[in-house]
JSON list of C-alpha atoms and ligand atoms in Angstrom, two decimals:
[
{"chain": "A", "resi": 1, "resn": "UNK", "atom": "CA", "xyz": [165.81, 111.48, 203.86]},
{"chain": "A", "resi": 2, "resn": "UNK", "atom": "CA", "xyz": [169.33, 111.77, 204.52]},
{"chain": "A", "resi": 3, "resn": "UNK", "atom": "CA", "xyz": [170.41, 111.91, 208.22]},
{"chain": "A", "resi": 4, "resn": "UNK", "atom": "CA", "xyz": [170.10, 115.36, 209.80]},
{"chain": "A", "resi": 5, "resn": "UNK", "atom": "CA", "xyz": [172.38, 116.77, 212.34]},
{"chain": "A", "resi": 6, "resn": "UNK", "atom": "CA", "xyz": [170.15, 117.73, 215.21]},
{"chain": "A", "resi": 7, "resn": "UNK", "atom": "CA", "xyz": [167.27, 115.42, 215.90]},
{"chain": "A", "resi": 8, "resn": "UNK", "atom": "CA", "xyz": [163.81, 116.13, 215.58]},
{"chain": "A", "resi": 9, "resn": "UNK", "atom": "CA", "xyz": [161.10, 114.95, 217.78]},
{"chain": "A", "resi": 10, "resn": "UNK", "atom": "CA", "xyz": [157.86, 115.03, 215.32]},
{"chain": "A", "resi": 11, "resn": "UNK", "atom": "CA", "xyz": [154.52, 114.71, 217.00]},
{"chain": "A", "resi": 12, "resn": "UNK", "atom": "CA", "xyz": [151.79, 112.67, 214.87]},
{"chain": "A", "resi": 13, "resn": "UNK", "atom": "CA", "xyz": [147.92, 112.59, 215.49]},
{"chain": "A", "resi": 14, "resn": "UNK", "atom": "CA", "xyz": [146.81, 109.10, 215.88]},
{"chain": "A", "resi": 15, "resn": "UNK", "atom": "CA", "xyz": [143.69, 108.48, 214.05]},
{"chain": "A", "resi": 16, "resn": "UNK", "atom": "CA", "xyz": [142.44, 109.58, 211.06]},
{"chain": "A", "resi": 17, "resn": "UNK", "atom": "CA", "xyz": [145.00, 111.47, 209.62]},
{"chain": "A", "resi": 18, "resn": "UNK", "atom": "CA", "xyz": [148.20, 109.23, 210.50]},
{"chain": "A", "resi": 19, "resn": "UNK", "atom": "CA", "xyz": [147.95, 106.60, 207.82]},
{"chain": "A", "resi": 20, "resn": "UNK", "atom": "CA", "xyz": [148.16, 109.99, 205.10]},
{"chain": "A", "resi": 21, "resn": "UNK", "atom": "CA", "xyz": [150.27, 111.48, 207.30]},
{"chain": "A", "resi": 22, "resn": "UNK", "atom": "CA", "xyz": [152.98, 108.08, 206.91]},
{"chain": "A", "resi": 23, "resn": "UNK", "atom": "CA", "xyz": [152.29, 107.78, 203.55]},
{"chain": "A", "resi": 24, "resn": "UNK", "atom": "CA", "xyz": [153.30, 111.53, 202.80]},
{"chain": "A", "resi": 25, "resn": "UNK", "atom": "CA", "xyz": [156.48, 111.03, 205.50]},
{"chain": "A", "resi": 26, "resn": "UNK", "atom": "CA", "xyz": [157.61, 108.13, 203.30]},
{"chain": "A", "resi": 27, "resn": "UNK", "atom": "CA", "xyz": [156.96, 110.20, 200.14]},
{"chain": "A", "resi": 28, "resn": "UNK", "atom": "CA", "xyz": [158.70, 112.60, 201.49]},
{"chain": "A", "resi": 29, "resn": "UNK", "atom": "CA", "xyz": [161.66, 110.27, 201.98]},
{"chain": "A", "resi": 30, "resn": "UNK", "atom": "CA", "xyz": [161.32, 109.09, 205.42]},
{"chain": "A", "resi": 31, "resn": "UNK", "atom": "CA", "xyz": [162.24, 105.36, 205.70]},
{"chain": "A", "resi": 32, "resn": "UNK", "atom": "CA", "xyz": [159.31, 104.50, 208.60]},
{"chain": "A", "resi": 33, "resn": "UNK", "atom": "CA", "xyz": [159.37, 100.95, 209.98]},
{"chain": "A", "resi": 34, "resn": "UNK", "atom": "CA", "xyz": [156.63, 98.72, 208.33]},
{"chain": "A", "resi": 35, "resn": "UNK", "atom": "CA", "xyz": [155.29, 98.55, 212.09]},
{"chain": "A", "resi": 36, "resn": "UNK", "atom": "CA", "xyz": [154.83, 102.15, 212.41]},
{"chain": "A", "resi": 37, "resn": "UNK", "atom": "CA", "xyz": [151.19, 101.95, 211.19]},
{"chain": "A", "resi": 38, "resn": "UNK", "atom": "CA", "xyz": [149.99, 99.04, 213.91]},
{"chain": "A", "resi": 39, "resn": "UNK", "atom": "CA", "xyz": [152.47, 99.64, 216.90]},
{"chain": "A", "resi": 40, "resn": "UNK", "atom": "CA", "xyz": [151.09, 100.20, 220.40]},
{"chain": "A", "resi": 41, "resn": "UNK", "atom": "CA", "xyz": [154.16, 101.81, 221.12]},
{"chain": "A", "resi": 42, "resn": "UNK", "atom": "CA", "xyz": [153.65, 105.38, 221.91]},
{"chain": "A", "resi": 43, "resn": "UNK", "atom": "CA", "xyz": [157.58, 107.06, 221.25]},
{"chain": "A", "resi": 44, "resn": "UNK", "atom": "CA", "xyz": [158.98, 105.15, 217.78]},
{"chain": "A", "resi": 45, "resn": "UNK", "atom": "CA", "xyz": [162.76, 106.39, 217.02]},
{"chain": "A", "resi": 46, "resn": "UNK", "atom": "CA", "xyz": [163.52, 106.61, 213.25]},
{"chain": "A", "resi": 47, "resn": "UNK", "atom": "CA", "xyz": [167.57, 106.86, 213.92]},
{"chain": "A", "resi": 48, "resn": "UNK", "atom": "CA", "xyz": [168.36, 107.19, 210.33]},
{"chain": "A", "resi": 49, "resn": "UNK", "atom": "CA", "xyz": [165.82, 109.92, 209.67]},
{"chain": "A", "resi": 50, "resn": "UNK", "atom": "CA", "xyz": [167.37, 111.69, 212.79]},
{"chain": "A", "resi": 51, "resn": "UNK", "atom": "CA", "xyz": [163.73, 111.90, 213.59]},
{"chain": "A", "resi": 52, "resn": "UNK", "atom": "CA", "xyz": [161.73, 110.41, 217.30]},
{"chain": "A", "resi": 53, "resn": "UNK", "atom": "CA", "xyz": [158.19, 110.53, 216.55]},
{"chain": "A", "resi": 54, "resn": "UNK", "atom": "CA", "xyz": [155.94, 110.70, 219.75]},
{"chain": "A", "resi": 55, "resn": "UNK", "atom": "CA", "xyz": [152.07, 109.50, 218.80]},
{"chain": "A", "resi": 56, "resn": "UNK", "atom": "CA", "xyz": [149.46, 111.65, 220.18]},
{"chain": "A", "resi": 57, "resn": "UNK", "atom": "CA", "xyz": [145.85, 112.23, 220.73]},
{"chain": "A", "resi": 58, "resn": "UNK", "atom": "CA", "xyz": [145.18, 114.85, 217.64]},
{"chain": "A", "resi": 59, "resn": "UNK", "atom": "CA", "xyz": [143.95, 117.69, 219.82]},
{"chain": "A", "resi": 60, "resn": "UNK", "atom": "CA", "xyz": [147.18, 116.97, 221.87]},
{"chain": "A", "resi": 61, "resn": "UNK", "atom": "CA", "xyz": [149.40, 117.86, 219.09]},
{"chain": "A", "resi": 62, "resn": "UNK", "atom": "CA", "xyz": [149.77, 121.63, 219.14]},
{"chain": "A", "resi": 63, "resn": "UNK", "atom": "CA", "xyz": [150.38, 121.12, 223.26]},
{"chain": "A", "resi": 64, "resn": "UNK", "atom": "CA", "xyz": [153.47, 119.04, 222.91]},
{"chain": "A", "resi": 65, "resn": "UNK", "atom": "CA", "xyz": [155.04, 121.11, 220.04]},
{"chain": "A", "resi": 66, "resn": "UNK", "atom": "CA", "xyz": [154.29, 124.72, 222.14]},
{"chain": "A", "resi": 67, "resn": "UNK", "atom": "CA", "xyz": [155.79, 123.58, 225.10]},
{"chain": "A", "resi": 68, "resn": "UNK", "atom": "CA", "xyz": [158.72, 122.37, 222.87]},
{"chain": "A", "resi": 69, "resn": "UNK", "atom": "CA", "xyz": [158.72, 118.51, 223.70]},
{"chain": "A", "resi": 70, "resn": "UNK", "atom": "CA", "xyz": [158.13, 118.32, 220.29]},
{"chain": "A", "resi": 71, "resn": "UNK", "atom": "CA", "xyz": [160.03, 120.82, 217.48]},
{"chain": "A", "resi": 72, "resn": "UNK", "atom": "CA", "xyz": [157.40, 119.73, 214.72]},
{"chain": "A", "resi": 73, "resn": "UNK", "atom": "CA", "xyz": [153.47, 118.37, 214.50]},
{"chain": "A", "resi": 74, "resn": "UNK", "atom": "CA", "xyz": [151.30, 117.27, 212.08]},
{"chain": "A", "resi": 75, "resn": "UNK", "atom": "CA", "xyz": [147.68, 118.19, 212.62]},
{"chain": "A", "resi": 76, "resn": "UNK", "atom": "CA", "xyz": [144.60, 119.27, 211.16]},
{"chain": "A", "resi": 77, "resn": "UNK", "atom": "CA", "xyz": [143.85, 123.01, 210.72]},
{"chain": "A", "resi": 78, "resn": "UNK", "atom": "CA", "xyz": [140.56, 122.04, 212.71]},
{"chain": "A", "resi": 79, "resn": "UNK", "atom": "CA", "xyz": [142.85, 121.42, 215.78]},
{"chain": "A", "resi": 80, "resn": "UNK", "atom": "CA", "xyz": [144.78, 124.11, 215.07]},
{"chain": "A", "resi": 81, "resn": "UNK", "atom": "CA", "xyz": [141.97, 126.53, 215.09]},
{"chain": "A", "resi": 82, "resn": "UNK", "atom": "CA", "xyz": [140.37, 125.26, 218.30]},
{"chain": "A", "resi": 83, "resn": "UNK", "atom": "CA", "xyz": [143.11, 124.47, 220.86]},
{"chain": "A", "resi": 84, "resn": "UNK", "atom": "CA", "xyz": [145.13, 127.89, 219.56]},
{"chain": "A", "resi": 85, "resn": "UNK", "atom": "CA", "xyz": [148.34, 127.37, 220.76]},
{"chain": "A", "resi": 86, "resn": "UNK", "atom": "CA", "xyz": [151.14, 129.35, 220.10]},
{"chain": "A", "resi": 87, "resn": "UNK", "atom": "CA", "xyz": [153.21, 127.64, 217.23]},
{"chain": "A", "resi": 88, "resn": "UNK", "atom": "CA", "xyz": [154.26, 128.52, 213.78]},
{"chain": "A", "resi": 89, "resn": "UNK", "atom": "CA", "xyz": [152.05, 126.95, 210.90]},
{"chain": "A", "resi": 90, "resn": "UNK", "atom": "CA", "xyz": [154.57, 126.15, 208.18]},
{"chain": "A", "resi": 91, "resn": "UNK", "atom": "CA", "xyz": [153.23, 124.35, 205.57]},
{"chain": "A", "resi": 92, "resn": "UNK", "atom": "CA", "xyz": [149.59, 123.16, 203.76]},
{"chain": "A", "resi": 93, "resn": "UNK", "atom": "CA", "xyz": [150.40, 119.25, 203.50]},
{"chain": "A", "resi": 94, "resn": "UNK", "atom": "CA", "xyz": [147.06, 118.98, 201.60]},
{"chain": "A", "resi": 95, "resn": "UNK", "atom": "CA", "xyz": [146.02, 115.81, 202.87]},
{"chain": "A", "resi": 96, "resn": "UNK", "atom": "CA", "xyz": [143.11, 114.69, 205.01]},
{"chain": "A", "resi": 97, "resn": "UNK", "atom": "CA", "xyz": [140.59, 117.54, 203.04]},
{"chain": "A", "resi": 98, "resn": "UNK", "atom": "CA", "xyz": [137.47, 117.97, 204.60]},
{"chain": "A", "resi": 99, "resn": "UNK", "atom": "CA", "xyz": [135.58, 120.99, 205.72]},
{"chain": "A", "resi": 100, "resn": "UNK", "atom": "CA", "xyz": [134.21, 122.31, 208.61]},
{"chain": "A", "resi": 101, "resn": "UNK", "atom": "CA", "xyz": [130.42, 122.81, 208.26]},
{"chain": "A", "resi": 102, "resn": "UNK", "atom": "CA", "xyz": [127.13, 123.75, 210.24]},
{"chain": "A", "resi": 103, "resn": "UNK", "atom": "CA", "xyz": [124.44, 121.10, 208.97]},
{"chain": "A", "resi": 104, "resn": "UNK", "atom": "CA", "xyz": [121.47, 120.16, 211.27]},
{"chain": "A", "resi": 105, "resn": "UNK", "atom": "CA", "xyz": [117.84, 118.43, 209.86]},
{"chain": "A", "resi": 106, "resn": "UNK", "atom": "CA", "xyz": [116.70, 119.57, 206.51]},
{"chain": "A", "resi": 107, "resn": "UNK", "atom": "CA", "xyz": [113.62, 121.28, 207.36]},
{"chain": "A", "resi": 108, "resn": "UNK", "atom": "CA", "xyz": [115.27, 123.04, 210.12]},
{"chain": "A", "resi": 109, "resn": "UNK", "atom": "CA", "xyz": [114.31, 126.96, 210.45]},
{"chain": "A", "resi": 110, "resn": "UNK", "atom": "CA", "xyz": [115.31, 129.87, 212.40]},
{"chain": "A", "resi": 111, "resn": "UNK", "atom": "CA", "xyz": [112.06, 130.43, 214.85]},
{"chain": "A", "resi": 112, "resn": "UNK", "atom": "CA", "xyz": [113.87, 133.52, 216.72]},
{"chain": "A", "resi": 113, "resn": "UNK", "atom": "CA", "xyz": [114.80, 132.18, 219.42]},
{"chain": "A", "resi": 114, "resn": "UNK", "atom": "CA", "xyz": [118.46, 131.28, 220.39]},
{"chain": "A", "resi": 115, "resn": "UNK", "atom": "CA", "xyz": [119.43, 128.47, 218.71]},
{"chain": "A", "resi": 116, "resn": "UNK", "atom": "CA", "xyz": [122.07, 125.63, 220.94]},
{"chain": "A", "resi": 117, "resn": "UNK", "atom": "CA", "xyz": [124.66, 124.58, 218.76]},
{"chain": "A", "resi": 118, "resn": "UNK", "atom": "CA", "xyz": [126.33, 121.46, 219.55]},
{"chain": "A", "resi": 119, "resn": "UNK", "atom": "CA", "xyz": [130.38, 120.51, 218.39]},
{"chain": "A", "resi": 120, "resn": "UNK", "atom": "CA", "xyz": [133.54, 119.55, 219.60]},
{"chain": "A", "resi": 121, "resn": "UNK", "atom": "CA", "xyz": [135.07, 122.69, 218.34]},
{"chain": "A", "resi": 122, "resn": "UNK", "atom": "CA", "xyz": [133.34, 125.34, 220.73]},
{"chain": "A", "resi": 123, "resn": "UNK", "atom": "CA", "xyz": [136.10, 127.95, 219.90]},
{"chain": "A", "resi": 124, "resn": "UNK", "atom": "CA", "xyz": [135.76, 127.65, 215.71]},
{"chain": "A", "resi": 125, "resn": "UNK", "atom": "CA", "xyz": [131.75, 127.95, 216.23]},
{"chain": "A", "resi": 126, "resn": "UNK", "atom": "CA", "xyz": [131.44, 130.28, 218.89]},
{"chain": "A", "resi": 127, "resn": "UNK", "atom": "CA", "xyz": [133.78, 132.62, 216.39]},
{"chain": "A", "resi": 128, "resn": "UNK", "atom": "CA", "xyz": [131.48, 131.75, 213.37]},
{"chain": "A", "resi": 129, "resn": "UNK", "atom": "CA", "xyz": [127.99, 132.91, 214.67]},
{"chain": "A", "resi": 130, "resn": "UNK", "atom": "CA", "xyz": [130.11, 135.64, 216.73]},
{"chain": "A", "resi": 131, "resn": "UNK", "atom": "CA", "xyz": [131.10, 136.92, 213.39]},
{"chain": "A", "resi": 132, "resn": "UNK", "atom": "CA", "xyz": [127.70, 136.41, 211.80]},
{"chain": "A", "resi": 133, "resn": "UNK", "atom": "CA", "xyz": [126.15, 138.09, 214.15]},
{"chain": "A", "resi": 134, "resn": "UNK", "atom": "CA", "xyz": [124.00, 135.75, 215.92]},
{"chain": "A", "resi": 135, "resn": "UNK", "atom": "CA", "xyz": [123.76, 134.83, 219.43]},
{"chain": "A", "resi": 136, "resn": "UNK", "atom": "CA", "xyz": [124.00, 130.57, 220.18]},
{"chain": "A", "resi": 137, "resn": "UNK", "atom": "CA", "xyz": [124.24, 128.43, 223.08]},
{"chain": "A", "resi": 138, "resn": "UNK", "atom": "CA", "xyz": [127.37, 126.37, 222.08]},
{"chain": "A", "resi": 139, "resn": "UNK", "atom": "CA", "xyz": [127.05, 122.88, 223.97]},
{"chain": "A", "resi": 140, "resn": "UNK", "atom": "CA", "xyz": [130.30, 120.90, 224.02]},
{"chain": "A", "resi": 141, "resn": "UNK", "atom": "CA", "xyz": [130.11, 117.28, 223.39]},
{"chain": "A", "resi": 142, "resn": "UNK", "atom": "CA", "xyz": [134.17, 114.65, 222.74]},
{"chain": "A", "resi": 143, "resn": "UNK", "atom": "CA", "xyz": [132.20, 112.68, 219.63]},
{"chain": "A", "resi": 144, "resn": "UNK", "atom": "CA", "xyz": [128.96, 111.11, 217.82]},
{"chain": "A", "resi": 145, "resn": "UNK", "atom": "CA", "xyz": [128.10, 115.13, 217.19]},
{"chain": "A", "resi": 146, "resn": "UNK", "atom": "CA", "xyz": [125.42, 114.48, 214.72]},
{"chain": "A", "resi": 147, "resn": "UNK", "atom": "CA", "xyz": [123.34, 112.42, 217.45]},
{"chain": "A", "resi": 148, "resn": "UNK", "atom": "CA", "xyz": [122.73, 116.04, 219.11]},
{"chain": "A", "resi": 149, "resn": "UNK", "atom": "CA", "xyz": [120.09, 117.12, 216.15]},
{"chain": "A", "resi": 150, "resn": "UNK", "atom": "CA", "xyz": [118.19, 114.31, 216.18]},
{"chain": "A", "resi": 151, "resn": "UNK", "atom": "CA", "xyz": [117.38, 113.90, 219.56]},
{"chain": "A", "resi": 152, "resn": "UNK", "atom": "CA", "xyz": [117.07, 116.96, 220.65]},
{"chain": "A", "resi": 153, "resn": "UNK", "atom": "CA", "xyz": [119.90, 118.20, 222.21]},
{"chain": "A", "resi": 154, "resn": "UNK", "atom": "CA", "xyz": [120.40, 121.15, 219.96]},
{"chain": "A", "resi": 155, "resn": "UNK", "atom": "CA", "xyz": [119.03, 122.67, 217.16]},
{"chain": "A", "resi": 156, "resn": "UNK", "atom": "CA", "xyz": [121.85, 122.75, 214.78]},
{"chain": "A", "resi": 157, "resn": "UNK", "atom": "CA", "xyz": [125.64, 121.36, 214.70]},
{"chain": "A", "resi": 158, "resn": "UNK", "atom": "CA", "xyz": [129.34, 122.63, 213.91]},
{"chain": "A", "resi": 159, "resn": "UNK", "atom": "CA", "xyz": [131.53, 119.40, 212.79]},
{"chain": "A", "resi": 160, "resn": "UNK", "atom": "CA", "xyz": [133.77, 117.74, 210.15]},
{"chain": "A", "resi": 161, "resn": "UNK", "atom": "CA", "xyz": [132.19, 116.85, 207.04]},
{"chain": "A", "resi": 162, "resn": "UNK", "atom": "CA", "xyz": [134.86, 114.53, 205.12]},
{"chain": "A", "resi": 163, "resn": "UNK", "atom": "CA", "xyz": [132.70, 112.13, 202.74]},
{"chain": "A", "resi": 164, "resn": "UNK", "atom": "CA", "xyz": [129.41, 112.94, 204.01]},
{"chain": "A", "resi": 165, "resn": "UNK", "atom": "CA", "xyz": [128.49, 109.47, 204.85]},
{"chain": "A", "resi": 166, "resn": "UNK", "atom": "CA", "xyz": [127.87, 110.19, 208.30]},
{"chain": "A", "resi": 167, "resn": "UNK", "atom": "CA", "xyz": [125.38, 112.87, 207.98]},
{"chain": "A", "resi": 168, "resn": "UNK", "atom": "CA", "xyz": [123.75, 111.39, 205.58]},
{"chain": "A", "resi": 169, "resn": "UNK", "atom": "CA", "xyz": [122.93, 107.95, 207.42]},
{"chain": "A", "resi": 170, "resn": "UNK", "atom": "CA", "xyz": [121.40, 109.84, 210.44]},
{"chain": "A", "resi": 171, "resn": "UNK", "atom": "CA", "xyz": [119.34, 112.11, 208.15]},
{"chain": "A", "resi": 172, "resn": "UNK", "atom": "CA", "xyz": [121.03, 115.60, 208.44]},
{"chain": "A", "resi": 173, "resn": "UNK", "atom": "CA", "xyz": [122.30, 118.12, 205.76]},
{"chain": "A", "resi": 174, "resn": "UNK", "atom": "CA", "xyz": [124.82, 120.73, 205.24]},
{"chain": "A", "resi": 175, "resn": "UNK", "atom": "CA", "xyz": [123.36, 124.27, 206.27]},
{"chain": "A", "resi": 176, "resn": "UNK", "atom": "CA", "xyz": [126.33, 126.82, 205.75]},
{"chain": "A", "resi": 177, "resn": "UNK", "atom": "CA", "xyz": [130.28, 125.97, 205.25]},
{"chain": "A", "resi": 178, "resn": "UNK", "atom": "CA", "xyz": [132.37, 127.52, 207.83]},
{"chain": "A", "resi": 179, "resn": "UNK", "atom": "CA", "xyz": [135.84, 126.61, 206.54]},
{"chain": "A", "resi": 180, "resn": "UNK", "atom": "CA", "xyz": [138.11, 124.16, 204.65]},
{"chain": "A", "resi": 181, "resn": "UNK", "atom": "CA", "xyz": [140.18, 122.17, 206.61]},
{"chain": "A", "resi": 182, "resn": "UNK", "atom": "CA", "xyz": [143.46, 119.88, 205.73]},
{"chain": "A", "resi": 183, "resn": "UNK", "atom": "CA", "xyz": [146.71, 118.90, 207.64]},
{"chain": "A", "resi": 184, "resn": "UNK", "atom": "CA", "xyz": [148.78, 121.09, 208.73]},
{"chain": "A", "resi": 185, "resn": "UNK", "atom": "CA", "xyz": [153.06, 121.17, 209.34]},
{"chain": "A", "resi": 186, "resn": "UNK", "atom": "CA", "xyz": [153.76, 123.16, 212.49]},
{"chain": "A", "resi": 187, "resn": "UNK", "atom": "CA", "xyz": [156.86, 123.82, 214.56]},
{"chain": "A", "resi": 188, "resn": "UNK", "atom": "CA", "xyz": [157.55, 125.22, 217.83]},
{"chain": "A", "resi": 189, "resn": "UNK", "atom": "CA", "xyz": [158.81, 129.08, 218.05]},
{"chain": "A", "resi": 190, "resn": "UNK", "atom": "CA", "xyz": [162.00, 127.90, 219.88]},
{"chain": "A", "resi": 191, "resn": "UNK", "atom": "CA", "xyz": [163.16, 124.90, 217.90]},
{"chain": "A", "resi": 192, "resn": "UNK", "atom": "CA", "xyz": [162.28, 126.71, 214.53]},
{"chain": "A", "resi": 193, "resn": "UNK", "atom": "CA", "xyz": [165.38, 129.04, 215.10]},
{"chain": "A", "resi": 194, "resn": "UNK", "atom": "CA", "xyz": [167.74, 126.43, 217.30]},
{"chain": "A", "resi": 195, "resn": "UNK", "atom": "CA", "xyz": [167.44, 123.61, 214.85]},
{"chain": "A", "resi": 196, "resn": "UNK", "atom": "CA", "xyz": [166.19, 125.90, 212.02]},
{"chain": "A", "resi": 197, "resn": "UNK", "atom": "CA", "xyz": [168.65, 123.70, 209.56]},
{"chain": "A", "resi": 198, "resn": "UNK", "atom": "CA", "xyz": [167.32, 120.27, 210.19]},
{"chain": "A", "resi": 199, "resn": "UNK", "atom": "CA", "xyz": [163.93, 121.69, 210.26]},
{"chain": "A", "resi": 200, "resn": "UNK", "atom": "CA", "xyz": [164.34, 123.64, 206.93]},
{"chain": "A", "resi": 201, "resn": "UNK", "atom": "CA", "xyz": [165.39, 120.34, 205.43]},
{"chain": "A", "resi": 202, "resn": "UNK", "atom": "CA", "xyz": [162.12, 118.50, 206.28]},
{"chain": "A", "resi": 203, "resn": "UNK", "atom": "CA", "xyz": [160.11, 121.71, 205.30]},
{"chain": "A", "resi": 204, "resn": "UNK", "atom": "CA", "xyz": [161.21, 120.95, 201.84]},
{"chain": "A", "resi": 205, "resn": "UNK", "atom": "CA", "xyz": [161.23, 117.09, 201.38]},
{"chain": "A", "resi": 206, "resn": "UNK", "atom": "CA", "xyz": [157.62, 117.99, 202.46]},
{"chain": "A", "resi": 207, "resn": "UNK", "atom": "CA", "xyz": [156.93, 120.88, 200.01]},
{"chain": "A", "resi": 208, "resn": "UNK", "atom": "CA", "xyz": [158.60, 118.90, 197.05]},
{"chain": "A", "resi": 209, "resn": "UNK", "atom": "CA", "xyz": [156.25, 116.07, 197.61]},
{"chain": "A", "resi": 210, "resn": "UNK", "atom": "CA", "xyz": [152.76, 118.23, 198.52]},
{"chain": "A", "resi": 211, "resn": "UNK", "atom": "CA", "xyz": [153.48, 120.31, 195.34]},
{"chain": "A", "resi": 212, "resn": "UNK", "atom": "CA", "xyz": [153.79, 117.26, 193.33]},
{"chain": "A", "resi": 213, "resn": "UNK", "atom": "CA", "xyz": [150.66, 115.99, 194.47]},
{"chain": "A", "resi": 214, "resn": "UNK", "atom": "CA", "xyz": [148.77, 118.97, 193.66]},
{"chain": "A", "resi": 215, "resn": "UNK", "atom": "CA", "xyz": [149.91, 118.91, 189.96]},
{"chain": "B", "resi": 1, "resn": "PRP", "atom": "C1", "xyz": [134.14, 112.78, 212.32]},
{"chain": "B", "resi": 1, "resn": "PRP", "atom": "C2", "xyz": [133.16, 113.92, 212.34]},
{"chain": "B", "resi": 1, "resn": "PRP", "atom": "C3", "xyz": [131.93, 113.31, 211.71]},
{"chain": "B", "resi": 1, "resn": "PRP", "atom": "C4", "xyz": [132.52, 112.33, 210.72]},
{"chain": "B", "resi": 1, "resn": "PRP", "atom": "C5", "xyz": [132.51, 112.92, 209.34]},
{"chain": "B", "resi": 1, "resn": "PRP", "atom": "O1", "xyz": [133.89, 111.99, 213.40]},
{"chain": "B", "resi": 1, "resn": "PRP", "atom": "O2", "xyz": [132.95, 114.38, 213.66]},
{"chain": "B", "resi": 1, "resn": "PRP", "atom": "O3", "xyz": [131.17, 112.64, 212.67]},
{"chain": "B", "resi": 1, "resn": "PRP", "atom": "O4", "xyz": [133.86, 112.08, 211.11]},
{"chain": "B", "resi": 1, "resn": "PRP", "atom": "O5", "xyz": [133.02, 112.04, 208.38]},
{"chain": "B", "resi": 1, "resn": "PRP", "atom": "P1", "xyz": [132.19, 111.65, 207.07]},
{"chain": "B", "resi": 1, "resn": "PRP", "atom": "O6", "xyz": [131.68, 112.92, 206.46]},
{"chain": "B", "resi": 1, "resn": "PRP", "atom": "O7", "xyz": [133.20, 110.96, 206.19]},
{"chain": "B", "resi": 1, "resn": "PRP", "atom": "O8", "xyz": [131.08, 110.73, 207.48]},
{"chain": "B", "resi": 1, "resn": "PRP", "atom": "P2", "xyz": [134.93, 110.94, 213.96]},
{"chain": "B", "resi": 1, "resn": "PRP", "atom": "O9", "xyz": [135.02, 109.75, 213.05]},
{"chain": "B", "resi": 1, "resn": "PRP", "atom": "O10", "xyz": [136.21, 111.63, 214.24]},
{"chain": "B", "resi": 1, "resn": "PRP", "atom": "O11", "xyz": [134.21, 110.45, 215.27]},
{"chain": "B", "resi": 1, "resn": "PRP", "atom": "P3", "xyz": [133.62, 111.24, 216.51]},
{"chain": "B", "resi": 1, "resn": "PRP", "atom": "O12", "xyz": [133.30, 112.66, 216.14]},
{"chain": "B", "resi": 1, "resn": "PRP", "atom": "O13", "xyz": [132.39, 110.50, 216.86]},
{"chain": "B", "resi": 1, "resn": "PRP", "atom": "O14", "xyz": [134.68, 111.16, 217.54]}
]
């Protein structure tokens, strides 16, 4: 990617989706230091891409890009959902699939009374059974979701399911599917008209390669 004009500050999830995140970038045309992957450093300057990319926690992503210390983000549409922060969504990267899914134990059955749903996306699962119709006690829990279920914390859980592996080695199933989920370009509102060139630019090196993986 040739240099742009105005620089970009990009904000990356650390985690799962940053090693598909690089590999896309560098698809895309971005020459990222080999380092990139295993530094502790938090800010990493990519002069030549006219890009600073700041590492974040993934739920921190949509923050630093609406309060514009940030002009772009890549994040999960699970993220994006929950925190609900005020930024434009520009593109479907198409990495990281999963989906978003209720599951609980196998034999579990609706006995009338309120059921407490345990997740660390209160927002997407409050909205689900709000939609449905039915009334839940959402408890919020940071991780290790599928430990609520078994013992005995709630009846039922709202969480990622990516390979399955998890739920499957503590014994619980997929009830209902809430939603697809993959990672997400965004940009803040400010930035996407001020450096609307520069962004443009990566919007396509980023469409040319997502459309080529999806042939
Ligand atoms: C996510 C998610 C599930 C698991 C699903 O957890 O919350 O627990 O991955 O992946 P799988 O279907 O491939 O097994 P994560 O690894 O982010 O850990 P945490 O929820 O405990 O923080």
């Amino acid at each position: 990617m040739s240099r742009q004009q105005e620089k970009l500050i990009v904000a990356m999830p650390k985690g799962r989706i940053f090693e598909e995140a690089a590999d896309l970038l560098r698809r895309a045309g971005v020459n990222l230091p080999p380092e990139f992957e295993d530094s502790r450093k938090l800010i990493i300057p990519v002069p030549e891409a006219g890009m600073d990319f700041i590492l974040a926690k993934p739920t921190d992503v949509p923050t630093y890009v609406e309060y514009g210390v940030a002009d772009i983000g890549v994040v999960g549409k699970d993220v994006l959902l929950e925190e609900d922060r005020d930024v434009y969504e520009l593109l479907d990267l198409n990495i990281s699939k999963c989906k978003m899914a209720v599951a609980g134990l196998p034999d579990w059955k609706d006995d009338g009374n309120q059921p407490r749903v345990a997740t660390k996306f209160p927002r997407i699962a409050s909205k689900f059974f709000r939609e449905k119709g039915q009334q839940v006690e959402v408890i919020k829990l940071n991780g290790s979701i599928e430990l609520a279920p078994i013992i005995g914390l709630a009846d039922r859980i709202v969480d990622i399911v990516s390979t399955g592996q998890t739920l499957k080695e503590n014994g619980l199933v997929v009830h209902e599917e809430i939603l697809p989920i993959s990672t997400r370009l965004i940009a803040n509102r400010v930035s996407y008209r001020m450096k609307s060139e520069a962004i443009d630019y990566v919007y396509q090196k980023f469409a040319s390669v997502v459309e080529k993986k999806e042939d």
